[in-house]
């Protein structure tokens, strides 16, 4: 005699405003990894070919196909917490991965995995040691990276993923000290249409925003905001 809108118990049913839905389940995609996965990243080519990668323990794996995982693509890494970004240029689409302790990992436009090393040449950064960089970001067509343990961000020429980069020090604006923890892009409409601002967040909660396209040109690059939000959570993924 109970009303049809009531229930004593609901097993794997989730209440909705006008009924119930079946609770979504899970399915194992890849097995055989040595430990929990701390980072997942996807590479997608210009022709929409996609690959999925995972960091588990001290290793880097291709986990695109379901089933038992194959051999690690990169081993003996310092940690499994990596920050990643995709960036495309005339050569194709790259996946760029950094953890602040090891040489970077990249996936080329052909889907080949390689390492980003310091020095001068192909797939090398000759201004900053990639092992010191902990977070990448694509902003206004430029690759930016955060240098671990400093207040500096480094930016490459428009469209470049290798070669020479220049530093930009946010430290003079971090009145509470700390390091540069994260960089991000904030799209907002200030009354003149949508604009992309670069956001720099310190480990103590200072936030500064910049507008412009070229940090080396004072006529096109300027600070447009300064805020305090309290210290962010640990790590580089709290933006």
Tab-separated table of C-alpha atoms in Angstrom:
chain	number	residue	atom	x	y	z
A	1	UNK	CA	0.000	0.000	0.000
A	2	UNK	CA	3.045	2.346	-0.023
A	3	UNK	CA	3.008	5.225	-2.491
A	4	UNK	CA	4.919	4.568	-5.716
A	5	UNK	CA	7.090	7.652	-5.007
A	6	UNK	CA	8.480	6.079	-1.802
A	7	UNK	CA	10.948	3.273	-1.157
A	8	UNK	CA	12.242	1.428	1.885
A	9	UNK	CA	15.562	0.848	0.138
A	10	UNK	CA	17.061	1.516	-3.279
A	11	UNK	CA	19.942	-0.697	-4.384
A	12	UNK	CA	22.067	0.881	-7.132
A	13	UNK	CA	19.301	3.351	-7.918
A	14	UNK	CA	19.953	7.082	-7.600
A	15	UNK	CA	17.044	9.426	-6.747
A	16	UNK	CA	16.267	12.151	-9.267
A	17	UNK	CA	13.625	14.921	-9.066
A	18	UNK	CA	11.173	12.908	-11.203
A	19	UNK	CA	12.203	9.305	-10.739
A	20	UNK	CA	15.351	7.239	-10.349
A	21	UNK	CA	18.327	6.393	-12.522
A	22	UNK	CA	20.564	3.360	-12.457
A	23	UNK	CA	23.758	4.022	-10.526
A	24	UNK	CA	26.699	4.098	-12.890
A	25	UNK	CA	29.240	1.348	-12.480
A	26	UNK	CA	32.930	0.886	-13.218
A	27	UNK	CA	34.924	-1.389	-15.456
A	28	UNK	CA	38.631	-2.181	-15.353
A	29	UNK	CA	40.441	-0.760	-18.346
A	30	UNK	CA	44.033	-1.831	-17.693
A	31	UNK	CA	45.461	-4.255	-15.154
A	32	UNK	CA	48.975	-5.178	-14.086
A	33	UNK	CA	50.208	-1.725	-13.097
A	34	UNK	CA	52.685	-1.809	-10.195
A	35	UNK	CA	50.815	0.707	-8.021
A	36	UNK	CA	48.063	3.273	-8.076
A	37	UNK	CA	47.946	5.720	-10.973
A	38	UNK	CA	48.727	9.288	-9.904
A	39	UNK	CA	48.581	10.932	-13.336
A	40	UNK	CA	46.692	10.344	-16.578
A	41	UNK	CA	47.295	12.299	-19.781
A	42	UNK	CA	45.911	12.073	-23.285
A	43	UNK	CA	47.730	12.850	-26.526
A	44	UNK	CA	45.541	13.672	-29.513
A	45	UNK	CA	47.036	14.181	-32.963
A	46	UNK	CA	45.909	16.746	-35.513
A	47	UNK	CA	43.984	13.918	-37.208
A	48	UNK	CA	42.251	12.975	-33.915
A	49	UNK	CA	44.296	9.852	-33.242
A	50	UNK	CA	44.362	9.527	-29.450
A	51	UNK	CA	46.575	7.758	-26.938
A	52	UNK	CA	46.222	7.535	-23.174
A	53	UNK	CA	49.233	7.484	-20.839
A	54	UNK	CA	49.575	6.754	-17.129
A	55	UNK	CA	52.214	7.247	-14.459
A	56	UNK	CA	52.295	4.551	-11.794
A	57	UNK	CA	55.097	4.081	-9.316
A	58	UNK	CA	58.342	5.110	-10.985
A	59	UNK	CA	57.172	4.260	-14.503
A	60	UNK	CA	55.325	5.732	-17.500
A	61	UNK	CA	52.949	3.496	-19.491
A	62	UNK	CA	50.842	3.501	-22.630
A	63	UNK	CA	47.376	2.501	-21.405
A	64	UNK	CA	45.457	3.197	-24.602
A	65	UNK	CA	44.405	-0.419	-25.130
A	66	UNK	CA	42.462	-2.330	-22.511
A	67	UNK	CA	43.826	-5.484	-20.922
A	68	UNK	CA	47.098	-6.285	-19.206
A	69	UNK	CA	49.495	-3.353	-19.398
A	70	UNK	CA	52.608	-3.725	-21.524
A	71	UNK	CA	56.174	-2.836	-20.636
A	72	UNK	CA	56.838	0.656	-19.277
A	73	UNK	CA	57.879	3.246	-21.855
A	74	UNK	CA	59.992	5.163	-19.321
A	75	UNK	CA	61.337	3.753	-16.044
A	76	UNK	CA	63.221	4.899	-12.927
A	77	UNK	CA	61.334	8.172	-12.575
A	78	UNK	CA	61.518	10.139	-9.329
A	79	UNK	CA	57.763	10.375	-8.840
A	80	UNK	CA	54.470	9.743	-10.586
A	81	UNK	CA	52.872	13.188	-10.137
A	82	UNK	CA	53.228	14.998	-13.458
A	83	UNK	CA	51.623	18.089	-14.948
A	84	UNK	CA	50.848	18.051	-18.654
A	85	UNK	CA	49.608	20.155	-21.546
A	86	UNK	CA	48.967	19.715	-25.243
A	87	UNK	CA	50.396	22.202	-27.726
A	88	UNK	CA	50.174	22.285	-31.494
A	89	UNK	CA	52.332	24.084	-34.033
A	90	UNK	CA	53.221	23.694	-37.709
A	91	UNK	CA	54.853	20.339	-36.948
A	92	UNK	CA	51.732	18.909	-35.325
A	93	UNK	CA	50.475	18.269	-31.791
A	94	UNK	CA	52.761	17.641	-28.828
A	95	UNK	CA	52.028	16.374	-25.323
A	96	UNK	CA	54.446	17.992	-22.847
A	97	UNK	CA	54.863	16.531	-19.336
A	98	UNK	CA	56.855	17.853	-16.342
A	99	UNK	CA	57.329	16.826	-12.708
A	100	UNK	CA	60.097	19.085	-11.391
A	101	UNK	CA	62.542	16.252	-10.784
A	102	UNK	CA	63.174	14.347	-14.027
A	103	UNK	CA	63.798	15.328	-17.623
A	104	UNK	CA	60.471	16.090	-19.236
A	105	UNK	CA	58.517	13.574	-21.293
A	106	UNK	CA	56.918	14.454	-24.607
A	107	UNK	CA	54.827	12.711	-27.236
A	108	UNK	CA	55.647	13.878	-30.746
A	109	UNK	CA	53.164	14.582	-33.567
A	110	UNK	CA	53.920	11.052	-34.801
A	111	UNK	CA	52.943	9.576	-31.426
A	112	UNK	CA	56.540	8.741	-30.455
A	113	UNK	CA	57.525	9.155	-26.790
A	114	UNK	CA	60.760	11.023	-26.072
A	115	UNK	CA	62.538	13.002	-23.351
A	116	UNK	CA	63.012	16.749	-23.041
A	117	UNK	CA	66.612	17.465	-22.080
A	118	UNK	CA	68.688	20.525	-21.412
A	119	UNK	CA	70.998	21.782	-24.132
A	120	UNK	CA	70.876	23.029	-27.679
A	121	UNK	CA	69.178	20.936	-30.338
A	122	UNK	CA	66.024	19.056	-31.215
A	123	UNK	CA	63.730	18.422	-28.223
A	124	UNK	CA	66.090	20.368	-25.958
A	125	UNK	CA	65.614	23.437	-23.794
A	126	UNK	CA	68.813	25.463	-23.707
A	127	UNK	CA	67.777	28.195	-21.237
A	128	UNK	CA	66.275	26.180	-18.390
A	129	UNK	CA	66.869	22.620	-17.175
A	130	UNK	CA	63.623	20.681	-17.865
A	131	UNK	CA	64.160	18.708	-14.652
A	132	UNK	CA	63.633	21.966	-12.720
A	133	UNK	CA	60.306	22.678	-14.431
A	134	UNK	CA	57.160	21.396	-12.790
A	135	UNK	CA	54.117	22.767	-14.654
A	136	UNK	CA	53.533	23.594	-18.333
A	137	UNK	CA	50.887	25.923	-19.697
A	138	UNK	CA	49.910	27.147	-23.166
A	139	UNK	CA	48.896	30.802	-23.016
A	140	UNK	CA	48.294	33.102	-25.990
A	141	UNK	CA	50.156	30.748	-28.320
A	142	UNK	CA	53.217	30.448	-26.062
A	143	UNK	CA	54.452	27.571	-23.947
A	144	UNK	CA	55.051	28.654	-20.335
A	145	UNK	CA	56.655	26.535	-17.608
A	146	UNK	CA	56.966	27.026	-13.843
A	147	UNK	CA	60.467	26.674	-12.427
A	148	UNK	CA	60.227	24.673	-9.189
A	149	UNK	CA	61.303	26.386	-5.965
A	150	UNK	CA	61.446	29.873	-7.501
A	151	UNK	CA	59.146	32.747	-8.371
A	152	UNK	CA	60.009	32.498	-12.075
A	153	UNK	CA	58.022	31.393	-15.065
A	154	UNK	CA	59.726	30.737	-18.409
A	155	UNK	CA	58.141	31.390	-21.783
A	156	UNK	CA	59.080	30.270	-25.280
A	157	UNK	CA	58.606	32.062	-28.599
A	158	UNK	CA	55.131	31.818	-30.087
A	159	UNK	CA	54.482	28.257	-31.269
A	160	UNK	CA	57.819	26.865	-30.017
A	161	UNK	CA	58.195	23.743	-27.863
A	162	UNK	CA	61.996	23.724	-27.785
A	163	UNK	CA	64.997	26.020	-27.924
A	164	UNK	CA	65.505	29.322	-26.149
A	165	UNK	CA	63.146	30.591	-23.453
A	166	UNK	CA	63.105	33.731	-21.329
A	167	UNK	CA	62.250	34.098	-17.654
A	168	UNK	CA	59.668	36.344	-16.028
A	169	UNK	CA	59.958	36.878	-12.264
A	170	UNK	CA	56.677	37.290	-10.386
A	171	UNK	CA	58.494	37.485	-7.029
A	172	UNK	CA	58.403	41.283	-6.604
A	173	UNK	CA	54.591	41.055	-6.516
A	174	UNK	CA	54.395	38.195	-4.011
A	175	UNK	CA	54.188	40.260	-0.836
A	176	UNK	CA	53.738	37.186	1.360
A	177	UNK	CA	56.729	35.322	-0.032
A	178	UNK	CA	56.656	31.741	-1.186
A	179	UNK	CA	57.257	30.274	-4.635
A	180	UNK	CA	55.359	30.395	-7.904
A	181	UNK	CA	53.042	27.423	-7.513
A	182	UNK	CA	50.810	27.592	-10.586
A	183	UNK	CA	50.203	29.432	-13.828
A	184	UNK	CA	46.863	29.488	-15.595
A	185	UNK	CA	44.703	31.302	-18.122
A	186	UNK	CA	41.691	33.336	-17.037
A	187	UNK	CA	39.294	34.405	-19.779
A	188	UNK	CA	37.170	37.365	-18.780
A	189	UNK	CA	35.164	40.163	-20.345
A	190	UNK	CA	36.313	43.526	-19.016
A	191	UNK	CA	33.838	45.492	-21.123
A	192	UNK	CA	35.966	45.458	-24.272
A	193	UNK	CA	35.235	41.859	-25.202
A	194	UNK	CA	36.727	38.600	-23.952
A	195	UNK	CA	40.420	38.685	-23.063
A	196	UNK	CA	42.822	36.019	-21.872
A	197	UNK	CA	44.844	36.956	-18.803
A	198	UNK	CA	47.832	35.072	-17.429
A	199	UNK	CA	47.291	34.140	-13.777
A	200	UNK	CA	50.259	33.541	-11.456
A	201	UNK	CA	49.543	32.011	-8.034
A	202	UNK	CA	52.078	31.920	-5.200
A	203	UNK	CA	52.299	29.184	-2.588
A	204	UNK	CA	51.182	31.758	-0.001
A	205	UNK	CA	48.067	32.854	-1.857
A	206	UNK	CA	49.136	35.968	-3.737
A	207	UNK	CA	47.603	36.111	-7.218
A	208	UNK	CA	48.653	38.458	-10.008
A	209	UNK	CA	47.174	38.692	-13.494
A	210	UNK	CA	48.763	40.010	-16.672
A	211	UNK	CA	47.316	41.021	-20.014
A	212	UNK	CA	49.191	41.034	-23.300
A	213	UNK	CA	50.982	38.755	-25.711
A	214	UNK	CA	54.713	39.419	-25.311
A	215	UNK	CA	56.216	39.641	-21.791
A	216	UNK	CA	59.386	41.197	-23.231
A	217	UNK	CA	57.452	44.186	-24.605
A	218	UNK	CA	56.222	46.675	-21.993
A	219	UNK	CA	53.915	48.272	-24.546
A	220	UNK	CA	51.860	45.082	-24.927
A	221	UNK	CA	52.332	43.441	-21.512
A	222	UNK	CA	51.070	44.817	-18.199
A	223	UNK	CA	49.756	43.762	-14.809
A	224	UNK	CA	45.994	44.202	-14.606
A	225	UNK	CA	45.129	42.723	-11.210
A	226	UNK	CA	46.497	41.687	-7.844
A	227	UNK	CA	44.575	39.604	-5.304
A	228	UNK	CA	44.913	37.479	-2.184
A	229	UNK	CA	43.022	34.211	-1.878
A	230	UNK	CA	44.756	32.359	0.954
A	231	UNK	CA	47.349	29.653	0.509
A	232	UNK	CA	46.232	27.099	-2.132
A	233	UNK	CA	46.182	23.363	-1.538
A	234	UNK	CA	49.481	21.598	-2.043
A	235	UNK	CA	50.525	20.477	-5.502
A	236	UNK	CA	50.191	22.100	-8.888
A	237	UNK	CA	46.631	21.196	-9.806
A	238	UNK	CA	44.643	23.505	-7.536
A	239	UNK	CA	44.043	26.432	-9.891
